[in-house]
């Protein structure tokens, strides 16, 4: 990957939410009052597989091989491009009752289908007559695309009227989508736009996956053939406080029958729910884990991230490190003989597992050069990726700002001295609101004011090269006529040289071939 990274007014990339490990800034009663109830919502998303399994059991629908039959159902639904449920069931019945079995391609998966296996009649009957499920229970309320077409921000309205946000980021040959896992945020962190909304509740696994469906359909309307390749849980909400639904959504994303994403193309970001971080390492160690750290000491972090109270920095870094090292014992030994020493083992794990630390750059004590040394020492010897995120102004209570580019480069250089790969994320979509939650907040205020931002994942630049410098993207300078003329002259000289070399090579080939034929005739 090219090393294109997030900017920061993103609530998304900061992933700030209420922490189960924190001593809590919101009472249980206030959370219950604000919480939306997925159990009472109807219809439910058909992509919520646990809900569908529960409904089938409650309605007495018995499948001889439920896992396989549901796998086939979701595979065909994906390849069909997620049409309305009645149309999809009618299509399945047409194939089942004698229609020709023809390969079926999907504008989403871009893959040709195989012969469709038969699905149980009981399953089709239930889905045909039930009002309890729909393919998509949400809709795109608003979509804004940047002037250069690289970034599209979606306001997705859920069936209960709440709105969450997703962001599509287009790059050459790949697309990343940032998804939300909750409605709003309980924390109200000092730099976060979503924090001003409060917490309304969690999304079901189906509602999370519907964001991919909406994004894929928007991509299918474009002129290129690019599909979603990366998913980052860096949108509204704390993913690990919605653990079971996020886990189910991740498993669907990496399922080869549906989205078929590579394991290291799915990234879960967290503000630091240590018990759930360890659960993720146990349950799904293949996916990436990103920690929103934002400060090098406990005291500094508690000032800007209230959920940090009661969660020591050392335990956070150790949890990230444990996730990176989780699969090292199951991977093939690159040396092929004997155990790896500790340093090589970490280097090998770092290449396979992407463990990342996110760090917002705010003018103040957390971004001083002394803080850079503290951050470097905190992560020293762990082979972690550290992403510095330039802060973009949002409508929050505290008036915050971002340090200069020169200062951030010095900060990055100091952190890199301690052995971590450190990069600075760049912005995308300067003409749309890129701070997750900001679009919703602006709509609620009925204003037209929007600020710069973007969202991206940040692991693959380290894979491409740990020596590659990634900096804040600067505005492109207009090229002068003299520089254009000089470049054209250089190109013309290169072309002329290649032409001469090709002519000489062809001549030598003809002469040698002729000599060889004459020699054979003489014999």
Short mmCIF file of C-alpha atoms in Angstrom, two decimals:
data_model
loop_
_atom_site.label_atom_id
_atom_site.label_comp_id
_atom_site.label_asym_id
_atom_site.label_seq_id
_atom_site.Cartn_x
_atom_site.Cartn_y
_atom_site.Cartn_z
CA UNK A 1 0.00 0.00 0.00
CA UNK A 2 1.06 3.57 -0.52
CA UNK A 3 1.11 4.88 3.03
CA UNK A 4 -1.98 7.05 2.75
CA UNK A 5 -3.29 7.79 6.19
CA UNK A 6 -6.01 9.35 8.27
CA UNK A 7 -6.22 12.87 9.38
CA UNK A 8 -7.77 13.56 12.66
CA UNK A 9 -10.83 15.26 13.30
CA UNK A 10 -12.06 11.82 12.75
CA UNK A 11 -13.87 10.36 15.63
CA UNK A 12 -13.46 7.32 13.46
CA UNK A 13 -9.76 6.99 13.47
CA UNK A 14 -9.58 7.85 17.08
CA UNK A 15 -12.18 5.31 18.00
CA UNK A 16 -13.17 6.96 21.20
CA UNK A 17 -16.01 5.38 23.13
CA UNK A 18 -17.08 4.38 26.59
CA UNK A 19 -14.69 1.86 28.11
CA UNK A 20 -15.81 -1.10 30.14
CA UNK A 21 -12.50 -0.89 31.96
CA UNK A 22 -12.99 2.76 32.90
CA UNK A 23 -14.63 3.88 36.10
CA UNK A 24 -17.34 5.36 33.88
CA UNK A 25 -18.34 8.90 33.04
CA UNK A 26 -21.96 7.95 32.40
CA UNK A 27 -24.18 6.16 34.89
CA UNK A 28 -25.82 2.85 34.07
CA UNK A 29 -29.26 4.42 34.29
CA UNK A 30 -28.44 7.18 31.82
CA UNK A 31 -26.99 4.62 29.41
CA UNK A 32 -30.14 2.51 29.67
CA UNK A 33 -32.30 5.57 29.00
CA UNK A 34 -30.29 6.42 25.89
CA UNK A 35 -29.77 2.88 24.62
CA UNK A 36 -31.61 1.76 21.52
CA UNK A 37 -32.98 -1.78 21.64
CA UNK A 38 -32.08 -4.08 18.78
CA UNK A 39 -34.29 -6.81 20.25
CA UNK A 40 -37.44 -4.77 19.74
CA UNK A 41 -36.60 -3.55 16.23
CA UNK A 42 -38.60 -5.07 13.41
CA UNK A 43 -37.89 -6.03 10.75
CA UNK A 44 -34.38 -7.18 11.54
CA UNK A 45 -31.48 -7.20 9.06
CA UNK A 46 -31.23 -10.54 7.27
CA UNK A 47 -27.44 -10.12 7.57
CA UNK A 48 -27.79 -10.49 11.34
CA UNK A 49 -27.13 -14.22 11.27
CA UNK A 50 -27.51 -14.85 15.02
CA UNK A 51 -30.94 -13.19 14.89
CA UNK A 52 -31.97 -15.32 11.91
CA UNK A 53 -30.84 -18.52 13.60
CA UNK A 54 -32.80 -17.54 16.71
CA UNK A 55 -35.92 -16.78 14.66
CA UNK A 56 -35.75 -20.08 12.78
CA UNK A 57 -35.55 -21.98 16.03
CA UNK A 58 -38.42 -19.98 17.58
CA UNK A 59 -40.64 -20.66 14.55
CA UNK A 60 -39.91 -24.37 14.44
CA UNK A 61 -37.97 -24.28 11.16
CA UNK A 62 -35.69 -27.32 11.33
CA UNK A 63 -32.74 -27.58 8.95
CA UNK A 64 -30.86 -30.84 8.64
CA UNK A 65 -27.55 -29.03 8.14
CA UNK A 66 -28.21 -25.47 9.39
CA UNK A 67 -24.63 -24.19 9.15
CA UNK A 68 -24.18 -25.31 5.56
CA UNK A 69 -27.64 -24.21 4.44
CA UNK A 70 -27.21 -20.73 5.91
CA UNK A 71 -23.71 -20.51 4.42
CA UNK A 72 -25.18 -21.24 0.99
CA UNK A 73 -28.02 -18.77 1.55
CA UNK A 74 -25.69 -15.90 2.43
CA UNK A 75 -23.31 -16.80 -0.39
CA UNK A 76 -26.10 -16.56 -2.98
CA UNK A 77 -27.46 -13.38 -1.42
CA UNK A 78 -24.03 -11.78 -1.69
CA UNK A 79 -23.51 -12.87 -5.29
CA UNK A 80 -26.94 -11.54 -6.20
CA UNK A 81 -25.97 -8.06 -5.03
CA UNK A 82 -28.37 -7.96 -2.06
CA UNK A 83 -31.74 -7.47 -3.83
CA UNK A 84 -34.97 -7.07 -1.80
CA UNK A 85 -35.82 -10.27 0.04
CA UNK A 86 -39.03 -11.12 -1.91
CA UNK A 87 -37.18 -10.80 -5.22
CA UNK A 88 -34.32 -12.94 -3.97
CA UNK A 89 -36.62 -15.69 -2.67
CA UNK A 90 -38.57 -15.66 -5.95
CA UNK A 91 -35.29 -16.01 -7.82
CA UNK A 92 -34.26 -18.93 -5.64
CA UNK A 93 -37.58 -20.63 -6.17
CA UNK A 94 -37.28 -20.13 -9.92
CA UNK A 95 -33.94 -21.92 -9.89
CA UNK A 96 -35.32 -24.62 -7.63
CA UNK A 97 -38.48 -25.40 -9.62
CA UNK A 98 -36.94 -26.13 -12.97
CA UNK A 99 -35.36 -22.91 -14.22
CA UNK A 100 -31.97 -23.19 -15.93
CA UNK A 101 -29.01 -23.21 -13.55
CA UNK A 102 -26.82 -20.49 -15.02
CA UNK A 103 -23.76 -18.83 -13.53
CA UNK A 104 -24.59 -15.65 -11.68
CA UNK A 105 -22.23 -12.71 -11.21
CA UNK A 106 -22.46 -9.97 -8.62
CA UNK A 107 -21.69 -6.29 -9.03
CA UNK A 108 -20.43 -6.45 -5.47
CA UNK A 109 -18.32 -9.58 -5.33
CA UNK A 110 -17.17 -9.36 -8.97
CA UNK A 111 -17.03 -13.13 -9.05
CA UNK A 112 -18.83 -15.65 -11.18
CA UNK A 113 -21.20 -17.89 -9.25
CA UNK A 114 -21.30 -21.66 -9.51
CA UNK A 115 -24.31 -23.94 -9.77
CA UNK A 116 -26.65 -22.95 -6.97
CA UNK A 117 -27.25 -25.80 -4.47
CA UNK A 118 -30.80 -26.55 -3.40
CA UNK A 119 -32.00 -24.80 -0.24
CA UNK A 120 -34.55 -26.40 2.11
CA UNK A 121 -38.17 -25.61 1.28
CA UNK A 122 -38.88 -24.86 4.96
CA UNK A 123 -36.27 -22.09 4.94
CA UNK A 124 -37.60 -20.51 1.75
CA UNK A 125 -41.20 -20.76 2.96
CA UNK A 126 -40.35 -18.98 6.19
CA UNK A 127 -38.42 -16.19 4.49
CA UNK A 128 -41.11 -15.74 1.86
CA UNK A 129 -43.96 -15.22 4.34
CA UNK A 130 -42.21 -13.55 7.28
CA UNK A 131 -42.21 -9.82 7.94
CA UNK A 132 -39.49 -10.14 10.55
CA UNK A 133 -36.52 -9.72 8.19
CA UNK A 134 -35.39 -7.50 5.33
CA UNK A 135 -32.16 -7.49 3.34
CA UNK A 136 -31.50 -3.83 4.18
CA UNK A 137 -33.24 -2.15 7.09
CA UNK A 138 -31.21 1.05 6.69
CA UNK A 139 -30.89 3.57 3.88
CA UNK A 140 -28.41 6.19 2.75
CA UNK A 141 -29.83 9.48 3.93
CA UNK A 142 -27.04 11.60 2.46
CA UNK A 143 -23.88 10.94 0.45
CA UNK A 144 -21.21 13.58 -0.09
CA UNK A 145 -18.26 13.06 -2.41
CA UNK A 146 -15.12 15.21 -2.46
CA UNK A 147 -14.39 17.24 -5.56
CA UNK A 148 -11.61 14.88 -6.66
CA UNK A 149 -13.86 11.85 -6.17
CA UNK A 150 -11.52 10.12 -3.72
CA UNK A 151 -13.71 10.26 -0.62
CA UNK A 152 -17.44 9.68 -0.12
CA UNK A 153 -19.09 10.20 3.24
CA UNK A 154 -22.38 8.41 3.91
CA UNK A 155 -25.00 9.28 6.50
CA UNK A 156 -26.82 5.97 6.98
CA UNK A 157 -30.26 6.19 8.58
CA UNK A 158 -31.27 3.17 10.66
CA UNK A 159 -34.86 2.00 10.83
CA UNK A 160 -35.39 3.65 14.22
CA UNK A 161 -34.36 7.04 12.83
CA UNK A 162 -30.86 7.19 14.30
CA UNK A 163 -28.05 8.07 11.90
CA UNK A 164 -24.53 6.64 11.72
CA UNK A 165 -21.70 7.41 9.33
CA UNK A 166 -19.48 5.50 6.93
CA UNK A 167 -16.67 6.77 4.73
CA UNK A 168 -15.41 5.34 1.43
CA UNK A 169 -11.79 6.15 0.58
CA UNK A 170 -10.71 5.39 -2.97
CA UNK A 171 -7.13 4.72 -3.92
CA UNK A 172 -5.62 3.28 -7.05
CA UNK A 173 -6.62 -0.36 -7.12
CA UNK A 174 -8.28 -0.46 -3.70
CA UNK A 175 -11.07 1.02 -1.60
CA UNK A 176 -11.24 1.26 2.19
CA UNK A 177 -14.48 1.73 4.08
CA UNK A 178 -14.66 3.05 7.63
CA UNK A 179 -17.73 1.74 9.47
CA UNK A 180 -19.52 2.70 12.68
CA UNK A 181 -20.32 0.22 15.43
CA UNK A 182 -22.45 2.37 17.74
CA UNK A 183 -24.79 5.36 17.53
CA UNK A 184 -22.90 8.26 19.07
CA UNK A 185 -20.35 8.07 21.83
CA UNK A 186 -20.59 8.08 25.61
CA UNK A 187 -17.18 9.59 26.32
CA UNK A 188 -17.19 13.17 25.08
CA UNK A 189 -13.40 13.28 24.61
CA UNK A 190 -11.95 16.75 24.33
CA UNK A 191 -11.00 16.44 20.65
CA UNK A 192 -13.89 14.32 19.38
CA UNK A 193 -16.92 15.56 17.45
CA UNK A 194 -18.93 12.39 18.01
CA UNK A 195 -18.48 12.72 21.75
CA UNK A 196 -20.81 15.73 21.74
CA UNK A 197 -23.69 13.49 20.56
CA UNK A 198 -23.84 11.19 23.58
CA UNK A 199 -24.46 7.45 23.36
CA UNK A 200 -27.68 6.11 21.86
CA UNK A 201 -26.90 2.42 21.52
CA UNK A 202 -25.10 -0.29 19.60
CA UNK A 203 -25.54 -1.59 16.06
CA UNK A 204 -26.37 -5.20 15.33
CA UNK A 205 -23.97 -7.22 13.21
CA UNK A 206 -26.42 -6.90 10.31
CA UNK A 207 -26.51 -3.09 10.58
CA UNK A 208 -22.71 -3.02 10.52
CA UNK A 209 -22.61 -5.18 7.40
CA UNK A 210 -25.30 -3.09 5.71
CA UNK A 211 -22.79 -0.23 5.63
CA UNK A 212 -20.63 -2.40 3.36
CA UNK A 213 -23.65 -3.15 1.19
CA UNK A 214 -24.45 0.56 0.76
CA UNK A 215 -20.80 1.38 0.06
CA UNK A 216 -20.48 -1.42 -2.48
CA UNK A 217 -23.58 -0.32 -4.37
CA UNK A 218 -22.25 3.22 -4.58
CA UNK A 219 -18.95 1.91 -5.92
CA UNK A 220 -20.84 -0.22 -8.47
CA UNK A 221 -22.37 2.98 -9.88
CA UNK A 222 -18.93 4.36 -10.68
CA UNK A 223 -16.95 3.94 -13.87
CA UNK A 224 -14.17 1.81 -12.36
CA UNK A 225 -14.32 -1.81 -11.29
CA UNK A 226 -12.92 -1.31 -7.78
CA UNK A 227 -14.56 -3.06 -4.84
CA UNK A 228 -14.06 -2.81 -1.09
CA UNK A 229 -10.74 -4.32 -0.04
CA UNK A 230 -10.24 -2.93 3.48
CA UNK A 231 -12.58 -2.37 6.41
CA UNK A 232 -11.68 -0.29 9.46
CA UNK A 233 -13.83 -0.03 12.59
CA UNK A 234 -12.88 3.58 13.11
CA UNK A 235 -16.31 5.16 12.84
CA UNK A 236 -18.76 6.23 15.52
CA UNK A 237 -18.66 4.28 18.77
CA UNK A 238 -16.26 2.02 20.65
CA UNK A 239 -16.22 -1.31 18.76
CA UNK A 240 -15.12 -3.39 21.73
CA UNK A 241 -18.08 -2.16 23.79
CA UNK A 242 -20.23 -3.82 21.12
CA UNK A 243 -18.02 -6.88 21.09
CA UNK A 244 -20.31 -9.74 20.07
CA UNK A 245 -21.85 -7.87 17.12
CA UNK A 246 -18.47 -6.58 15.93
CA UNK A 247 -17.03 -10.09 16.20
CA UNK A 248 -19.89 -11.55 14.16
CA UNK A 249 -19.51 -8.81 11.52
CA UNK A 250 -15.75 -9.42 11.27
CA UNK A 251 -16.29 -13.13 10.75
CA UNK A 252 -18.70 -12.42 7.92
CA UNK A 253 -16.25 -9.99 6.30
CA UNK A 254 -13.46 -12.57 6.16
CA UNK A 255 -15.80 -15.41 5.14
CA UNK A 256 -14.66 -16.62 1.71
CA UNK A 257 -18.30 -17.26 0.72
CA UNK A 258 -19.30 -13.59 1.03
CA UNK A 259 -17.02 -10.56 1.34
CA UNK A 260 -13.90 -12.72 1.24
CA UNK A 261 -11.62 -10.06 2.72
CA UNK A 262 -8.11 -11.01 3.73
CA UNK A 263 -7.77 -11.26 7.49
CA UNK A 264 -5.24 -8.44 7.65
CA UNK A 265 -7.62 -6.19 5.69
CA UNK A 266 -9.98 -5.87 8.67
CA UNK A 267 -8.93 -3.52 11.46
CA UNK A 268 -10.63 -3.05 14.83
CA UNK A 269 -9.69 0.14 16.63
CA UNK A 270 -10.24 0.75 20.33
CA UNK A 271 -9.68 3.45 22.91
CA UNK A 272 -8.49 0.73 25.25
CA UNK A 273 -10.94 -1.86 26.63
CA UNK A 274 -8.26 -4.26 27.82
CA UNK A 275 -10.45 -7.30 28.66
CA UNK A 276 -12.07 -7.14 25.23
CA UNK A 277 -8.72 -6.61 23.53
CA UNK A 278 -7.58 -9.89 25.03
CA UNK A 279 -10.87 -11.52 24.03
CA UNK A 280 -10.30 -10.43 20.43
CA UNK A 281 -6.79 -11.89 20.52
CA UNK A 282 -8.30 -15.18 21.69
CA UNK A 283 -11.35 -15.25 19.39
CA UNK A 284 -10.07 -13.65 16.19
CA UNK A 285 -6.30 -13.07 16.32
CA UNK A 286 -6.08 -12.82 12.51
CA UNK A 287 -7.57 -9.32 12.28
CA UNK A 288 -5.66 -6.13 12.95
CA UNK A 289 -5.90 -4.24 16.23
CA UNK A 290 -5.32 -0.48 16.60
CA UNK A 291 -5.05 1.32 19.94
CA UNK A 292 -6.04 4.98 20.21
CA UNK A 293 -3.39 6.11 22.69
CA UNK A 294 -3.00 9.89 22.17
CA UNK A 295 -0.70 10.53 25.15
CA UNK A 296 2.62 9.15 26.43
CA UNK A 297 1.79 9.22 30.16
CA UNK A 298 -1.19 8.20 32.27
CA UNK A 299 -1.78 11.72 33.61
CA UNK A 300 -1.79 13.32 30.15
CA UNK A 301 -4.08 10.65 28.72
CA UNK A 302 -6.69 11.02 31.45
CA UNK A 303 -7.01 14.71 30.62
CA UNK A 304 -8.10 14.10 27.02
CA UNK A 305 -9.49 10.55 27.26
CA UNK A 306 -11.64 10.24 30.42
CA UNK A 307 -12.04 6.47 29.95
CA UNK A 308 -8.31 6.10 30.60
CA UNK A 309 -8.91 6.32 34.34
CA UNK A 310 -8.17 2.98 35.92
CA UNK A 311 -6.49 1.56 32.81
CA UNK A 312 -2.67 1.83 33.04
CA UNK A 313 -0.75 2.59 29.86
CA UNK A 314 1.44 -0.45 30.38
CA UNK A 315 -1.56 -2.81 30.26
CA UNK A 316 -2.75 -1.22 27.01
CA UNK A 317 0.60 -1.55 25.27
CA UNK A 318 1.01 -5.11 26.54
CA UNK A 319 -2.44 -6.03 25.17
CA UNK A 320 -1.53 -4.64 21.74
CA UNK A 321 1.81 -6.41 21.84
CA UNK A 322 0.13 -9.69 22.81
CA UNK A 323 -2.19 -9.39 19.81
CA UNK A 324 0.75 -8.85 17.48
CA UNK A 325 2.57 -11.87 18.87
CA UNK A 326 -0.51 -14.14 19.10
CA UNK A 327 0.09 -16.07 15.89
CA UNK A 328 3.87 -16.15 15.88
CA UNK A 329 3.95 -19.69 17.27
CA UNK A 330 1.58 -20.95 14.57
CA UNK A 331 3.43 -19.31 11.67
CA UNK A 332 6.14 -21.14 9.78
CA UNK A 333 9.62 -20.43 11.02
CA UNK A 334 11.29 -18.39 8.26
CA UNK A 335 14.69 -19.77 9.25
CA UNK A 336 13.43 -23.32 8.84
CA UNK A 337 15.52 -24.67 11.72
CA UNK A 338 15.23 -24.10 15.44
CA UNK A 339 13.35 -21.43 17.39
CA UNK A 340 13.79 -17.79 16.50
CA UNK A 341 15.56 -15.51 18.90
CA UNK A 342 13.38 -12.84 20.49
CA UNK A 343 14.34 -9.98 18.17
CA UNK A 344 13.82 -11.96 14.96
CA UNK A 345 10.62 -13.39 16.37
CA UNK A 346 9.25 -9.90 16.88
CA UNK A 347 10.31 -8.80 13.42
CA UNK A 348 8.57 -11.82 11.94
CA UNK A 349 5.40 -11.18 13.98
CA UNK A 350 5.43 -7.50 13.03
CA UNK A 351 5.37 -8.42 9.34
CA UNK A 352 2.50 -10.85 9.82
CA UNK A 353 0.43 -9.07 12.46
CA UNK A 354 -0.40 -5.41 12.20
CA UNK A 355 -0.53 -3.91 15.69
CA UNK A 356 -0.86 -0.14 15.50
CA UNK A 357 -0.95 2.79 17.91
CA UNK A 358 -2.84 5.93 16.92
CA UNK A 359 -1.69 9.26 18.33
CA UNK A 360 -3.53 12.55 17.74
CA UNK A 361 -1.28 15.58 17.38
CA UNK A 362 -2.68 18.40 19.54
CA UNK A 363 -0.82 21.58 20.33
CA UNK A 364 0.10 21.18 23.97
CA UNK A 365 1.92 18.84 26.36
CA UNK A 366 1.12 15.61 24.46
CA UNK A 367 2.95 16.82 21.34
CA UNK A 368 6.14 18.28 22.80
CA UNK A 369 9.51 16.85 21.87
CA UNK A 370 9.77 15.53 25.41
CA UNK A 371 6.49 13.68 24.86
CA UNK A 372 8.01 12.20 21.69
CA UNK A 373 10.83 10.69 23.76
CA UNK A 374 8.29 9.39 26.28
CA UNK A 375 6.21 7.78 23.53
CA UNK A 376 9.28 6.23 21.93
CA UNK A 377 10.42 4.74 25.24
CA UNK A 378 6.92 3.40 25.96
CA UNK A 379 6.93 1.40 22.70
CA UNK A 380 10.67 0.69 22.53
CA UNK A 381 11.65 -2.79 21.38
CA UNK A 382 8.13 -3.85 20.37
CA UNK A 383 8.24 -3.31 16.58
CA UNK A 384 4.89 -1.46 16.68
CA UNK A 385 3.48 0.90 14.06
CA UNK A 386 2.73 4.39 15.37
CA UNK A 387 0.54 6.73 13.34
CA UNK A 388 0.61 10.43 14.16
CA UNK A 389 -2.75 11.97 13.28
CA UNK A 390 -2.85 15.72 12.52
CA UNK A 391 -5.81 17.19 14.36
CA UNK A 392 -8.53 18.89 12.32
CA UNK A 393 -10.71 21.39 14.10
CA UNK A 394 -14.15 20.20 15.14
CA UNK A 395 -17.07 21.78 16.95
CA UNK A 396 -16.04 20.79 20.45
CA UNK A 397 -15.98 22.77 23.68
CA UNK A 398 -12.20 23.15 23.93
CA UNK A 399 -10.44 25.20 21.27
CA UNK A 400 -7.74 22.90 20.02
CA UNK A 401 -5.22 23.13 17.21
CA UNK A 402 -2.64 21.07 15.37
CA UNK A 403 1.14 21.63 15.60
CA UNK A 404 3.05 22.77 12.54
CA UNK A 405 4.19 20.27 9.96
CA UNK A 406 7.82 20.98 10.83
CA UNK A 407 7.15 20.17 14.49
CA UNK A 408 5.35 16.94 13.60
CA UNK A 409 8.29 15.85 11.46
CA UNK A 410 10.65 16.39 14.41
CA UNK A 411 8.26 14.47 16.66
CA UNK A 412 8.15 11.59 14.17
CA UNK A 413 11.93 11.52 13.85
CA UNK A 414 12.39 11.24 17.63
CA UNK A 415 9.85 8.43 18.00
CA UNK A 416 11.49 6.52 15.13
CA UNK A 417 14.82 6.58 16.96
CA UNK A 418 13.39 4.10 19.47
CA UNK A 419 12.79 1.40 16.87
CA UNK A 420 9.10 1.92 16.00
CA UNK A 421 7.86 2.65 12.51
CA UNK A 422 6.30 6.11 12.81
CA UNK A 423 4.28 7.89 10.12
CA UNK A 424 2.09 10.95 9.73
CA UNK A 425 -1.30 10.52 8.19
CA UNK A 426 -2.44 12.76 5.39
CA UNK A 427 -5.86 14.26 4.74
CA UNK A 428 -8.36 13.41 2.01
CA UNK A 429 -11.57 15.11 0.89
CA UNK A 430 -10.90 18.68 1.96
CA UNK A 431 -14.27 19.87 0.70
CA UNK A 432 -16.46 17.48 2.73
CA UNK A 433 -16.86 16.85 6.43
CA UNK A 434 -14.50 14.04 7.29
CA UNK A 435 -14.83 13.95 11.04
CA UNK A 436 -17.04 11.01 11.89
CA UNK A 437 -20.04 12.33 13.76
CA UNK A 438 -19.48 15.84 12.45
CA UNK A 439 -21.89 15.40 9.56
CA UNK A 440 -24.62 14.18 11.91
CA UNK A 441 -23.94 17.02 14.35
CA UNK A 442 -24.04 19.56 11.55
CA UNK A 443 -27.35 18.17 10.30
CA UNK A 444 -28.79 18.39 13.77
CA UNK A 445 -27.76 22.04 13.94
CA UNK A 446 -29.05 22.65 10.40
CA UNK A 447 -25.94 24.49 9.33
CA UNK A 448 -23.83 24.38 6.21
CA UNK A 449 -20.44 24.67 7.98
CA UNK A 450 -18.10 21.80 7.15
CA UNK A 451 -14.43 21.17 7.81
CA UNK A 452 -11.66 19.10 6.31
CA UNK A 453 -11.12 15.44 7.16
CA UNK A 454 -10.69 11.89 5.97
CA UNK A 455 -10.49 8.32 7.19
CA UNK A 456 -8.07 5.55 6.26
CA UNK A 457 -6.41 2.49 7.64
CA UNK A 458 -2.73 2.57 8.43
CA UNK A 459 -1.00 -0.79 8.43
CA UNK A 460 0.25 -1.58 4.95
CA UNK A 461 2.79 1.19 4.61
CA UNK A 462 4.86 -0.58 7.23
CA UNK A 463 4.56 -3.78 5.23
CA UNK A 464 5.69 -2.04 2.06
CA UNK A 465 8.74 -0.44 3.59
CA UNK A 466 9.86 0.54 7.07
CA UNK A 467 12.30 2.95 5.50
CA UNK A 468 9.68 4.85 3.53
CA UNK A 469 8.92 8.34 4.85
CA UNK A 470 5.24 9.20 5.04
CA UNK A 471 4.41 12.83 5.69
CA UNK A 472 1.49 15.19 5.59
CA UNK A 473 0.35 15.74 2.05
CA UNK A 474 1.27 19.19 0.81
CA UNK A 475 -0.66 21.14 -1.79
CA UNK A 476 0.66 20.41 -5.26
CA UNK A 477 2.68 23.25 -6.74
CA UNK A 478 1.83 24.55 -10.16
CA UNK A 479 4.48 23.50 -12.64
CA UNK A 480 6.10 26.26 -14.64
CA UNK A 481 6.53 26.25 -18.39
CA UNK A 482 10.31 26.02 -18.00
CA UNK A 483 10.09 22.88 -15.85
CA UNK A 484 7.65 21.31 -18.31
CA UNK A 485 9.96 22.11 -21.21
CA UNK A 486 12.96 20.71 -19.35
CA UNK A 487 11.06 17.51 -18.55
CA UNK A 488 9.98 17.14 -22.21
CA UNK A 489 13.57 17.57 -23.39
CA UNK A 490 14.75 14.89 -20.97
CA UNK A 491 12.02 12.52 -22.12
CA UNK A 492 12.88 13.13 -25.75
CA UNK A 493 16.52 12.30 -25.07
CA UNK A 494 15.61 9.06 -23.34
CA UNK A 495 13.31 8.01 -26.19
CA UNK A 496 16.01 8.79 -28.76
CA UNK A 497 18.56 6.69 -26.85
CA UNK A 498 16.18 3.76 -26.57
CA UNK A 499 15.43 3.93 -30.28
CA UNK A 500 19.13 3.81 -31.20
CA UNK A 501 19.77 0.92 -28.79
CA UNK A 502 16.82 -1.05 -30.19
CA UNK A 503 18.04 -0.50 -33.78
CA UNK A 504 21.55 -1.73 -32.95
CA UNK A 505 20.19 -4.78 -31.15
CA UNK A 506 17.94 -5.68 -34.09
CA UNK A 507 20.80 -5.28 -36.56
CA UNK A 508 23.07 -7.51 -34.49
CA UNK A 509 20.34 -10.15 -34.31
CA UNK A 510 19.83 -10.17 -38.09
CA UNK A 511 23.57 -10.32 -38.80
CA UNK A 512 24.18 -13.15 -36.32
CA UNK A 513 21.21 -15.08 -37.70
CA UNK A 514 22.49 -14.69 -41.27
CA UNK A 515 25.99 -15.83 -40.30
CA UNK A 516 24.57 -18.89 -38.57
CA UNK A 517 22.58 -19.91 -41.67
CA UNK A 518 25.62 -19.47 -43.97
CA UNK A 519 27.76 -21.59 -41.64
CA UNK A 520 25.23 -24.40 -41.67
CA UNK A 521 25.04 -24.39 -45.49
CA UNK A 522 28.82 -24.73 -45.79
CA UNK A 523 28.72 -27.84 -43.60
#
